[in-house]
Amino acid sequence: MIIFLRHAQAENNAKRILAGRTEGVHLTKTGIEQAEQIAKYLKPLDISAIYSSPIERASHTAEIVAKNNSLDYELDDRLTEIEMGKFTLMNYDDMFAKYGNIFLKFYENDPVIAEQEVETFLHVQERILDIVNHIVEKHKNENVILVTHMDPIKSMLSTVMDL
């Protein structure tokens, strides 16, 4: 079984800022508590391996979950956050006011996505499918956690649901 786990609350989430791949965005106190709670929740599932996005908010979440489950974790770039291009560090409300609902435009492959140098949904989907195929081959009949971000998880959901 593959379990996708979104990172716990980070500073950018609380401030409604699109952090993208920015370094130094830490988990909040609430985020650390969330990671500890999910670690306890996952413990009975007999997890064999944990892979994480290298972005700090995800890797810190993975570290907490791994420690509480007596495991190590491995960083994998395929789980990284979407490249947000020129939207990086922009406030959600400011971005919506200027460009409309960017999140919806991302899935529709609107021209503003390319103009702002945002990674395409198709590319996110391809790299997530690549790591899933790797996990299926390497960890047959094992429970594996993939700690990542919202858009990589949405890309997998869209694949599973054939959207």
JSON list of C-alpha atoms in Angstrom, two decimals:
[
{"chain": "A", "resi": 1, "resn": "MET", "atom": "CA", "xyz": [0.00, 0.00, 0.00]},
{"chain": "A", "resi": 2, "resn": "ILE", "atom": "CA", "xyz": [1.25, 3.47, -0.85]},
{"chain": "A", "resi": 3, "resn": "ILE", "atom": "CA", "xyz": [0.18, 6.23, 1.52]},
{"chain": "A", "resi": 4, "resn": "PHE", "atom": "CA", "xyz": [0.47, 9.80, 0.30]},
{"chain": "A", "resi": 5, "resn": "LEU", "atom": "CA", "xyz": [0.99, 12.22, 3.17]},
{"chain": "A", "resi": 6, "resn": "ARG", "atom": "CA", "xyz": [0.92, 15.97, 2.69]},
{"chain": "A", "resi": 7, "resn": "HIS", "atom": "CA", "xyz": [3.40, 17.83, 4.85]},
{"chain": "A", "resi": 8, "resn": "ALA", "atom": "CA", "xyz": [2.10, 19.33, 8.09]},
{"chain": "A", "resi": 9, "resn": "GLN", "atom": "CA", "xyz": [1.25, 23.02, 8.45]},
{"chain": "A", "resi": 10, "resn": "ALA", "atom": "CA", "xyz": [4.14, 25.29, 7.51]},
{"chain": "A", "resi": 11, "resn": "GLU", "atom": "CA", "xyz": [4.68, 29.02, 8.03]},
{"chain": "A", "resi": 12, "resn": "ASN", "atom": "CA", "xyz": [3.63, 29.81, 4.46]},
{"chain": "A", "resi": 13, "resn": "ASN", "atom": "CA", "xyz": [0.31, 27.98, 4.92]},
{"chain": "A", "resi": 14, "resn": "ALA", "atom": "CA", "xyz": [-0.53, 30.02, 7.99]},
{"chain": "A", "resi": 15, "resn": "LYS", "atom": "CA", "xyz": [0.40, 33.26, 6.19]},
{"chain": "A", "resi": 16, "resn": "ARG", "atom": "CA", "xyz": [-1.34, 32.29, 2.92]},
{"chain": "A", "resi": 17, "resn": "ILE", "atom": "CA", "xyz": [1.85, 32.65, 0.91]},
{"chain": "A", "resi": 18, "resn": "LEU", "atom": "CA", "xyz": [2.79, 30.41, -1.99]},
{"chain": "A", "resi": 19, "resn": "ALA", "atom": "CA", "xyz": [6.22, 29.14, -0.94]},
{"chain": "A", "resi": 20, "resn": "GLY", "atom": "CA", "xyz": [6.87, 26.78, -3.84]},
{"chain": "A", "resi": 21, "resn": "ARG", "atom": "CA", "xyz": [10.39, 25.41, -3.52]},
{"chain": "A", "resi": 22, "resn": "THR", "atom": "CA", "xyz": [11.67, 28.20, -1.26]},
{"chain": "A", "resi": 23, "resn": "GLU", "atom": "CA", "xyz": [14.16, 27.04, 1.35]},
{"chain": "A", "resi": 24, "resn": "GLY", "atom": "CA", "xyz": [13.79, 27.89, 5.03]},
{"chain": "A", "resi": 25, "resn": "VAL", "atom": "CA", "xyz": [10.01, 27.60, 5.30]},
{"chain": "A", "resi": 26, "resn": "HIS", "atom": "CA", "xyz": [9.59, 25.80, 8.63]},
{"chain": "A", "resi": 27, "resn": "LEU", "atom": "CA", "xyz": [6.73, 23.85, 10.13]},
{"chain": "A", "resi": 28, "resn": "THR", "atom": "CA", "xyz": [4.66, 25.84, 12.61]},
{"chain": "A", "resi": 29, "resn": "LYS", "atom": "CA", "xyz": [4.17, 24.63, 16.18]},
{"chain": "A", "resi": 30, "resn": "THR", "atom": "CA", "xyz": [0.78, 23.34, 15.03]},
{"chain": "A", "resi": 31, "resn": "GLY", "atom": "CA", "xyz": [2.49, 21.60, 12.11]},
{"chain": "A", "resi": 32, "resn": "ILE", "atom": "CA", "xyz": [4.90, 19.79, 14.42]},
{"chain": "A", "resi": 33, "resn": "GLU", "atom": "CA", "xyz": [1.96, 18.65, 16.55]},
{"chain": "A", "resi": 34, "resn": "GLN", "atom": "CA", "xyz": [0.12, 17.48, 13.40]},
{"chain": "A", "resi": 35, "resn": "ALA", "atom": "CA", "xyz": [3.16, 15.44, 12.29]},
{"chain": "A", "resi": 36, "resn": "GLU", "atom": "CA", "xyz": [3.44, 13.84, 15.73]},
{"chain": "A", "resi": 37, "resn": "GLN", "atom": "CA", "xyz": [-0.27, 12.95, 15.70]},
{"chain": "A", "resi": 38, "resn": "ILE", "atom": "CA", "xyz": [-0.17, 11.40, 12.23]},
{"chain": "A", "resi": 39, "resn": "ALA", "atom": "CA", "xyz": [2.97, 9.46, 13.20]},
{"chain": "A", "resi": 40, "resn": "LYS", "atom": "CA", "xyz": [1.05, 7.83, 16.04]},
{"chain": "A", "resi": 41, "resn": "TYR", "atom": "CA", "xyz": [-1.93, 7.17, 13.78]},
{"chain": "A", "resi": 42, "resn": "LEU", "atom": "CA", "xyz": [0.27, 5.46, 11.16]},
{"chain": "A", "resi": 43, "resn": "LYS", "atom": "CA", "xyz": [2.23, 3.31, 13.64]},
{"chain": "A", "resi": 44, "resn": "PRO", "atom": "CA", "xyz": [-0.16, 0.28, 13.51]},
{"chain": "A", "resi": 45, "resn": "LEU", "atom": "CA", "xyz": [0.16, 0.10, 9.71]},
{"chain": "A", "resi": 46, "resn": "ASP", "atom": "CA", "xyz": [3.60, -1.55, 9.82]},
{"chain": "A", "resi": 47, "resn": "ILE", "atom": "CA", "xyz": [5.31, 0.96, 7.54]},
{"chain": "A", "resi": 48, "resn": "SER", "atom": "CA", "xyz": [8.35, -0.41, 5.69]},
{"chain": "A", "resi": 49, "resn": "ALA", "atom": "CA", "xyz": [9.74, 2.75, 4.13]},
{"chain": "A", "resi": 50, "resn": "ILE", "atom": "CA", "xyz": [9.26, 6.52, 4.00]},
{"chain": "A", "resi": 51, "resn": "TYR", "atom": "CA", "xyz": [10.22, 8.72, 1.06]},
{"chain": "A", "resi": 52, "resn": "SER", "atom": "CA", "xyz": [10.00, 12.49, 1.19]},
{"chain": "A", "resi": 53, "resn": "SER", "atom": "CA", "xyz": [10.22, 15.60, -0.88]},
{"chain": "A", "resi": 54, "resn": "PRO", "atom": "CA", "xyz": [13.49, 17.38, -0.10]},
{"chain": "A", "resi": 55, "resn": "ILE", "atom": "CA", "xyz": [11.62, 20.61, 0.66]},
{"chain": "A", "resi": 56, "resn": "GLU", "atom": "CA", "xyz": [12.03, 21.37, 4.38]},
{"chain": "A", "resi": 57, "resn": "ARG", "atom": "CA", "xyz": [8.36, 21.34, 5.40]},
{"chain": "A", "resi": 58, "resn": "ALA", "atom": "CA", "xyz": [7.96, 17.86, 3.90]},
{"chain": "A", "resi": 59, "resn": "SER", "atom": "CA", "xyz": [11.27, 16.44, 5.07]},
{"chain": "A", "resi": 60, "resn": "HIS", "atom": "CA", "xyz": [10.65, 17.69, 8.63]},
{"chain": "A", "resi": 61, "resn": "THR", "atom": "CA", "xyz": [7.25, 15.99, 8.57]},
{"chain": "A", "resi": 62, "resn": "ALA", "atom": "CA", "xyz": [8.90, 12.79, 7.28]},
{"chain": "A", "resi": 63, "resn": "GLU", "atom": "CA", "xyz": [11.58, 13.02, 9.98]},
{"chain": "A", "resi": 64, "resn": "ILE", "atom": "CA", "xyz": [8.95, 13.19, 12.73]},
{"chain": "A", "resi": 65, "resn": "VAL", "atom": "CA", "xyz": [6.91, 10.32, 11.27]},
{"chain": "A", "resi": 66, "resn": "ALA", "atom": "CA", "xyz": [10.03, 8.20, 10.72]},
{"chain": "A", "resi": 67, "resn": "LYS", "atom": "CA", "xyz": [11.39, 8.79, 14.23]},
{"chain": "A", "resi": 68, "resn": "ASN", "atom": "CA", "xyz": [8.06, 7.86, 15.81]},
{"chain": "A", "resi": 69, "resn": "ASN", "atom": "CA", "xyz": [7.96, 4.67, 13.73]},
{"chain": "A", "resi": 70, "resn": "SER", "atom": "CA", "xyz": [11.62, 3.71, 14.28]},
{"chain": "A", "resi": 71, "resn": "LEU", "atom": "CA", "xyz": [12.47, 4.18, 10.60]},
{"chain": "A", "resi": 72, "resn": "ASP", "atom": "CA", "xyz": [14.77, 6.20, 8.44]},
{"chain": "A", "resi": 73, "resn": "TYR", "atom": "CA", "xyz": [13.47, 8.17, 5.48]},
{"chain": "A", "resi": 74, "resn": "GLU", "atom": "CA", "xyz": [14.84, 8.85, 2.03]},
{"chain": "A", "resi": 75, "resn": "LEU", "atom": "CA", "xyz": [14.63, 12.12, 0.10]},
{"chain": "A", "resi": 76, "resn": "ASP", "atom": "CA", "xyz": [13.46, 11.90, -3.50]},
{"chain": "A", "resi": 77, "resn": "ASP", "atom": "CA", "xyz": [13.26, 14.87, -5.88]},
{"chain": "A", "resi": 78, "resn": "ARG", "atom": "CA", "xyz": [10.29, 13.35, -7.69]},
{"chain": "A", "resi": 79, "resn": "LEU", "atom": "CA", "xyz": [8.18, 14.19, -4.63]},
{"chain": "A", "resi": 80, "resn": "THR", "atom": "CA", "xyz": [9.22, 17.84, -4.58]},
{"chain": "A", "resi": 81, "resn": "GLU", "atom": "CA", "xyz": [6.82, 20.74, -4.66]},
{"chain": "A", "resi": 82, "resn": "ILE", "atom": "CA", "xyz": [5.64, 22.14, -7.95]},
{"chain": "A", "resi": 83, "resn": "GLU", "atom": "CA", "xyz": [7.89, 24.84, -9.39]},
{"chain": "A", "resi": 84, "resn": "MET", "atom": "CA", "xyz": [5.75, 27.98, -8.97]},
{"chain": "A", "resi": 85, "resn": "GLY", "atom": "CA", "xyz": [7.93, 30.24, -11.12]},
{"chain": "A", "resi": 86, "resn": "LYS", "atom": "CA", "xyz": [7.12, 33.93, -10.74]},
{"chain": "A", "resi": 87, "resn": "PHE", "atom": "CA", "xyz": [4.29, 33.14, -8.29]},
{"chain": "A", "resi": 88, "resn": "THR", "atom": "CA", "xyz": [6.81, 32.01, -5.67]},
{"chain": "A", "resi": 89, "resn": "LEU", "atom": "CA", "xyz": [6.38, 33.90, -2.37]},
{"chain": "A", "resi": 90, "resn": "MET", "atom": "CA", "xyz": [3.25, 35.66, -3.60]},
{"chain": "A", "resi": 91, "resn": "ASN", "atom": "CA", "xyz": [0.31, 36.11, -1.23]},
{"chain": "A", "resi": 92, "resn": "TYR", "atom": "CA", "xyz": [-2.70, 34.03, -2.30]},
{"chain": "A", "resi": 93, "resn": "ASP", "atom": "CA", "xyz": [-5.12, 36.97, -2.19]},
{"chain": "A", "resi": 94, "resn": "ASP", "atom": "CA", "xyz": [-2.79, 39.22, -4.22]},
{"chain": "A", "resi": 95, "resn": "MET", "atom": "CA", "xyz": [-2.24, 36.47, -6.77]},
{"chain": "A", "resi": 96, "resn": "PHE", "atom": "CA", "xyz": [-5.99, 35.82, -7.13]},
{"chain": "A", "resi": 97, "resn": "ALA", "atom": "CA", "xyz": [-6.72, 39.54, -7.45]},
{"chain": "A", "resi": 98, "resn": "LYS", "atom": "CA", "xyz": [-4.19, 39.93, -10.26]},
{"chain": "A", "resi": 99, "resn": "TYR", "atom": "CA", "xyz": [-4.51, 36.60, -12.12]},
{"chain": "A", "resi": 100, "resn": "GLY", "atom": "CA", "xyz": [-7.77, 34.99, -11.02]},
{"chain": "A", "resi": 101, "resn": "ASN", "atom": "CA", "xyz": [-7.90, 31.46, -9.64]},
{"chain": "A", "resi": 102, "resn": "ILE", "atom": "CA", "xyz": [-4.40, 30.31, -10.55]},
{"chain": "A", "resi": 103, "resn": "PHE", "atom": "CA", "xyz": [-4.99, 26.90, -9.01]},
{"chain": "A", "resi": 104, "resn": "LEU", "atom": "CA", "xyz": [-7.83, 26.19, -11.42]},
{"chain": "A", "resi": 105, "resn": "LYS", "atom": "CA", "xyz": [-5.83, 27.63, -14.34]},
{"chain": "A", "resi": 106, "resn": "PHE", "atom": "CA", "xyz": [-3.00, 25.26, -13.49]},
{"chain": "A", "resi": 107, "resn": "TYR", "atom": "CA", "xyz": [-5.22, 22.24, -14.13]},
{"chain": "A", "resi": 108, "resn": "GLU", "atom": "CA", "xyz": [-6.62, 23.77, -17.31]},
{"chain": "A", "resi": 109, "resn": "ASN", "atom": "CA", "xyz": [-3.10, 24.53, -18.62]},
{"chain": "A", "resi": 110, "resn": "ASP", "atom": "CA", "xyz": [-4.01, 28.21, -19.05]},
{"chain": "A", "resi": 111, "resn": "PRO", "atom": "CA", "xyz": [-1.39, 30.31, -20.93]},
{"chain": "A", "resi": 112, "resn": "VAL", "atom": "CA", "xyz": [-0.67, 32.32, -17.75]},
{"chain": "A", "resi": 113, "resn": "ILE", "atom": "CA", "xyz": [0.95, 29.18, -16.32]},
{"chain": "A", "resi": 114, "resn": "ALA", "atom": "CA", "xyz": [3.64, 29.15, -19.02]},
{"chain": "A", "resi": 115, "resn": "GLU", "atom": "CA", "xyz": [3.99, 32.95, -18.90]},
{"chain": "A", "resi": 116, "resn": "GLN", "atom": "CA", "xyz": [4.74, 32.77, -15.16]},
{"chain": "A", "resi": 117, "resn": "GLU", "atom": "CA", "xyz": [7.15, 29.81, -15.61]},
{"chain": "A", "resi": 118, "resn": "VAL", "atom": "CA", "xyz": [5.06, 27.41, -13.51]},
{"chain": "A", "resi": 119, "resn": "GLU", "atom": "CA", "xyz": [5.72, 23.69, -13.88]},
{"chain": "A", "resi": 120, "resn": "THR", "atom": "CA", "xyz": [2.94, 22.00, -15.83]},
{"chain": "A", "resi": 121, "resn": "PHE", "atom": "CA", "xyz": [0.46, 19.63, -14.25]},
{"chain": "A", "resi": 122, "resn": "LEU", "atom": "CA", "xyz": [1.45, 16.98, -16.79]},
{"chain": "A", "resi": 123, "resn": "HIS", "atom": "CA", "xyz": [5.09, 17.18, -15.66]},
{"chain": "A", "resi": 124, "resn": "VAL", "atom": "CA", "xyz": [4.10, 16.86, -11.99]},
{"chain": "A", "resi": 125, "resn": "GLN", "atom": "CA", "xyz": [1.94, 13.88, -12.88]},
{"chain": "A", "resi": 126, "resn": "GLU", "atom": "CA", "xyz": [4.77, 12.19, -14.82]},
{"chain": "A", "resi": 127, "resn": "ARG", "atom": "CA", "xyz": [7.29, 12.46, -11.99]},
{"chain": "A", "resi": 128, "resn": "ILE", "atom": "CA", "xyz": [4.79, 11.23, -9.39]},
{"chain": "A", "resi": 129, "resn": "LEU", "atom": "CA", "xyz": [3.88, 8.24, -11.55]},
{"chain": "A", "resi": 130, "resn": "ASP", "atom": "CA", "xyz": [7.59, 7.54, -11.94]},
{"chain": "A", "resi": 131, "resn": "ILE", "atom": "CA", "xyz": [8.17, 7.29, -8.19]},
{"chain": "A", "resi": 132, "resn": "VAL", "atom": "CA", "xyz": [4.98, 5.28, -7.69]},
{"chain": "A", "resi": 133, "resn": "ASN", "atom": "CA", "xyz": [6.17, 2.76, -10.28]},
{"chain": "A", "resi": 134, "resn": "HIS", "atom": "CA", "xyz": [9.55, 2.65, -8.52]},
{"chain": "A", "resi": 135, "resn": "ILE", "atom": "CA", "xyz": [7.88, 2.02, -5.13]},
{"chain": "A", "resi": 136, "resn": "VAL", "atom": "CA", "xyz": [5.64, -0.71, -6.54]},
{"chain": "A", "resi": 137, "resn": "GLU", "atom": "CA", "xyz": [8.68, -2.52, -7.96]},
{"chain": "A", "resi": 138, "resn": "LYS", "atom": "CA", "xyz": [10.96, -2.05, -4.96]},
{"chain": "A", "resi": 139, "resn": "HIS", "atom": "CA", "xyz": [8.46, -2.53, -2.12]},
{"chain": "A", "resi": 140, "resn": "LYS", "atom": "CA", "xyz": [6.12, -5.29, -3.23]},
{"chain": "A", "resi": 141, "resn": "ASN", "atom": "CA", "xyz": [3.39, -5.96, -0.64]},
{"chain": "A", "resi": 142, "resn": "GLU", "atom": "CA", "xyz": [4.81, -3.37, 1.76]},
{"chain": "A", "resi": 143, "resn": "ASN", "atom": "CA", "xyz": [3.31, -0.22, 3.25]},
{"chain": "A", "resi": 144, "resn": "VAL", "atom": "CA", "xyz": [5.22, 2.86, 2.10]},
{"chain": "A", "resi": 145, "resn": "ILE", "atom": "CA", "xyz": [4.64, 6.52, 2.95]},
{"chain": "A", "resi": 146, "resn": "LEU", "atom": "CA", "xyz": [5.34, 9.26, 0.42]},
{"chain": "A", "resi": 147, "resn": "VAL", "atom": "CA", "xyz": [5.56, 12.67, 2.10]},
{"chain": "A", "resi": 148, "resn": "THR", "atom": "CA", "xyz": [4.91, 15.38, -0.45]},
{"chain": "A", "resi": 149, "resn": "HIS", "atom": "CA", "xyz": [2.81, 18.44, -1.28]},
{"chain": "A", "resi": 150, "resn": "MET", "atom": "CA", "xyz": [-0.73, 19.22, -2.41]},
{"chain": "A", "resi": 151, "resn": "ASP", "atom": "CA", "xyz": [-0.21, 19.29, -6.19]},
{"chain": "A", "resi": 152, "resn": "PRO", "atom": "CA", "xyz": [1.76, 16.03, -6.41]},
{"chain": "A", "resi": 153, "resn": "ILE", "atom": "CA", "xyz": [-1.03, 14.38, -4.41]},
{"chain": "A", "resi": 154, "resn": "LYS", "atom": "CA", "xyz": [-3.69, 15.91, -6.66]},
{"chain": "A", "resi": 155, "resn": "SER", "atom": "CA", "xyz": [-1.79, 14.63, -9.70]},
{"chain": "A", "resi": 156, "resn": "MET", "atom": "CA", "xyz": [-1.96, 11.09, -8.33]},
{"chain": "A", "resi": 157, "resn": "LEU", "atom": "CA", "xyz": [-5.65, 11.43, -7.48]},
{"chain": "A", "resi": 158, "resn": "SER", "atom": "CA", "xyz": [-6.36, 12.63, -11.01]},
{"chain": "A", "resi": 159, "resn": "THR", "atom": "CA", "xyz": [-4.56, 9.57, -12.37]},
{"chain": "A", "resi": 160, "resn": "VAL", "atom": "CA", "xyz": [-6.40, 7.13, -10.13]},
{"chain": "A", "resi": 161, "resn": "MET", "atom": "CA", "xyz": [-9.74, 8.76, -10.91]},
{"chain": "A", "resi": 162, "resn": "ASP", "atom": "CA", "xyz": [-8.91, 9.06, -14.63]},
{"chain": "A", "resi": 163, "resn": "LEU", "atom": "CA", "xyz": [-9.57, 12.79, -14.69]}
]
